[in-house]
């Protein structure tokens, strides 16, 4: 074992895996563009207060999972556990708005949560996310969900389900929270210690506890949908109507409450129906009071985020393609000192023309260099020996077909470009 290992719950993306990441990132950017979302990049650390005031003191993230630290001047920061609060912070700070054409935003990057690592759950993980800020129109809810759906289907995923819910607004939650307290109180001793705590601070969170005994008790709990006020009901109906119009299949699951405190009304998750415990591919919802919690104006918003790790696991599970591994187009096999120097010049010219080219300065024999050419997966080998050089020739060998021909050196780049 090597002296040092990556920190627990983190991982290296190794060279043979990185093309998968590049592929999913590329597709996400394409889909964001299709829907006219622009990229926003925020720092990976923020004042911890930003998360405490938005994600919420009673959430698992703030209560147990934040990587919090003091800088040299005693300011308290946190490695961002999620992207929504930083985006809204930036939105307020920079006066972004619909007017400045910057209300539809996407982001990509690492997030940090100190949780017990397991398959699909890491301490540093990479999210892709969307935030649409400034509108309460349920059409926007449906469009944001449609974007996630389009992304997952574009990747070819089939084994997933969209679950939606409305968790109402402040107006409806007070009565609902009381109803939940009344329902769960008689079973208090059977609840896990987290849930006992949640019952006081945020009873809705009991509905998505993963502990078996809590899950069983929550089975018959009152449904949020019975407590929605007129506005919230009408909104939820519209979201469902628009999703149906866009032919996006969904299931209403009144137990989706989301683990972050800033949500109201629409909440949704895309669940992988094959993955084990960590099966939420995408989670999102509306957060109409978040901007105010961060000291801004009343500014509604809705968005989602998903983890690339789970996405890639799901794609592997479904045996989907990530495009091709990176291979060089050309491998130069140069024999003798003069050919090697002439070859160097040629390599640089080819690279300037956008042809990816590889060679090995340590291998000298034809055999060893050809072996390397095949190992790299190059499409072509260019063979340059003393004789060829003298006659201004080079051998172009197609490594998949095994055919080869002699070409004049000045014509070689054009020949390869035409292939
Ligand atoms: P979240 O549900 O906490 O929501 O996370 C969203 C997604 O990030 C999860 O569904 C999962 O795919 C991935 N994820 C979360 N934690 C981990 C982890 N420890 N390891 C691997 N993947 C993980 C949010 O973060 C909200 N900011 C989403 C949002 C955006 N809501 C509105 N706008």
XYZ file of C-alpha atoms and ligand atoms in Angstrom, residues 61 81-85 107 113 115 120-131 258-260 262-263 269 280-287 302-310, ligand 1:
77
model
C -26.271 19.117 6.095
C -22.251 21.484 0.706
C -24.549 22.503 -2.153
C -24.836 25.085 -4.917
C -28.200 26.813 -4.568
C -27.410 29.126 -1.642
C -23.310 25.207 -12.509
C -20.535 16.822 2.925
C -21.342 11.910 5.713
C -23.035 6.674 -4.506
C -22.328 8.827 -1.439
C -19.034 10.642 -1.039
C -17.548 13.434 1.042
C -16.457 15.286 -2.065
C -18.889 14.775 -4.917
C -19.564 16.597 -8.172
C -22.903 18.189 -8.851
C -24.532 19.587 -11.943
C -27.318 22.010 -11.186
C -29.830 24.482 -12.566
C -31.372 27.521 -10.920
C -36.366 17.049 0.550
C -33.728 17.403 3.227
C -33.058 21.127 2.891
C -35.465 26.308 1.941
C -38.087 24.493 -0.114
C -36.745 13.758 -7.360
C -31.713 9.754 -5.979
C -30.213 10.890 -9.253
C -31.591 14.416 -9.136
C -33.303 16.410 -6.414
C -34.852 19.824 -6.613
C -37.676 22.154 -5.872
C -38.956 25.653 -5.375
C -37.349 28.025 -2.867
C -36.660 26.827 -8.525
C -33.871 24.453 -9.468
C -32.331 21.033 -9.108
C -29.001 19.326 -8.695
C -27.690 15.844 -9.298
C -24.472 14.016 -8.580
C -22.323 12.952 -11.501
C -21.105 9.874 -9.581
C -24.576 8.347 -9.335
P -29.624 17.502 -2.621
O -30.820 16.612 -2.667
O -28.965 17.697 -1.316
O -30.069 18.875 -3.227
O -28.537 16.957 -3.642
C -28.855 16.807 -4.999
C -28.191 15.566 -5.564
O -26.775 15.594 -5.331
C -28.608 14.242 -4.957
O -29.823 13.806 -5.523
C -27.465 13.340 -5.355
O -27.565 12.950 -6.718
C -26.290 14.283 -5.208
N -25.656 14.123 -3.896
C -25.991 14.724 -2.726
N -25.161 14.352 -1.737
C -24.269 13.494 -2.279
C -23.147 12.762 -1.779
N -22.750 12.857 -0.501
N -22.459 11.974 -2.647
C -22.823 11.886 -3.941
N -23.873 12.543 -4.461
C -24.586 13.343 -3.665
C -29.268 19.966 -3.377
O -28.060 19.938 -3.268
C -30.009 21.194 -3.820
N -29.065 22.313 -3.885
C -30.671 20.959 -5.162
C -31.415 22.157 -5.655
C -30.989 23.036 -6.562
N -32.603 22.545 -5.254
C -32.940 23.656 -5.887
N -31.950 23.981 -6.688
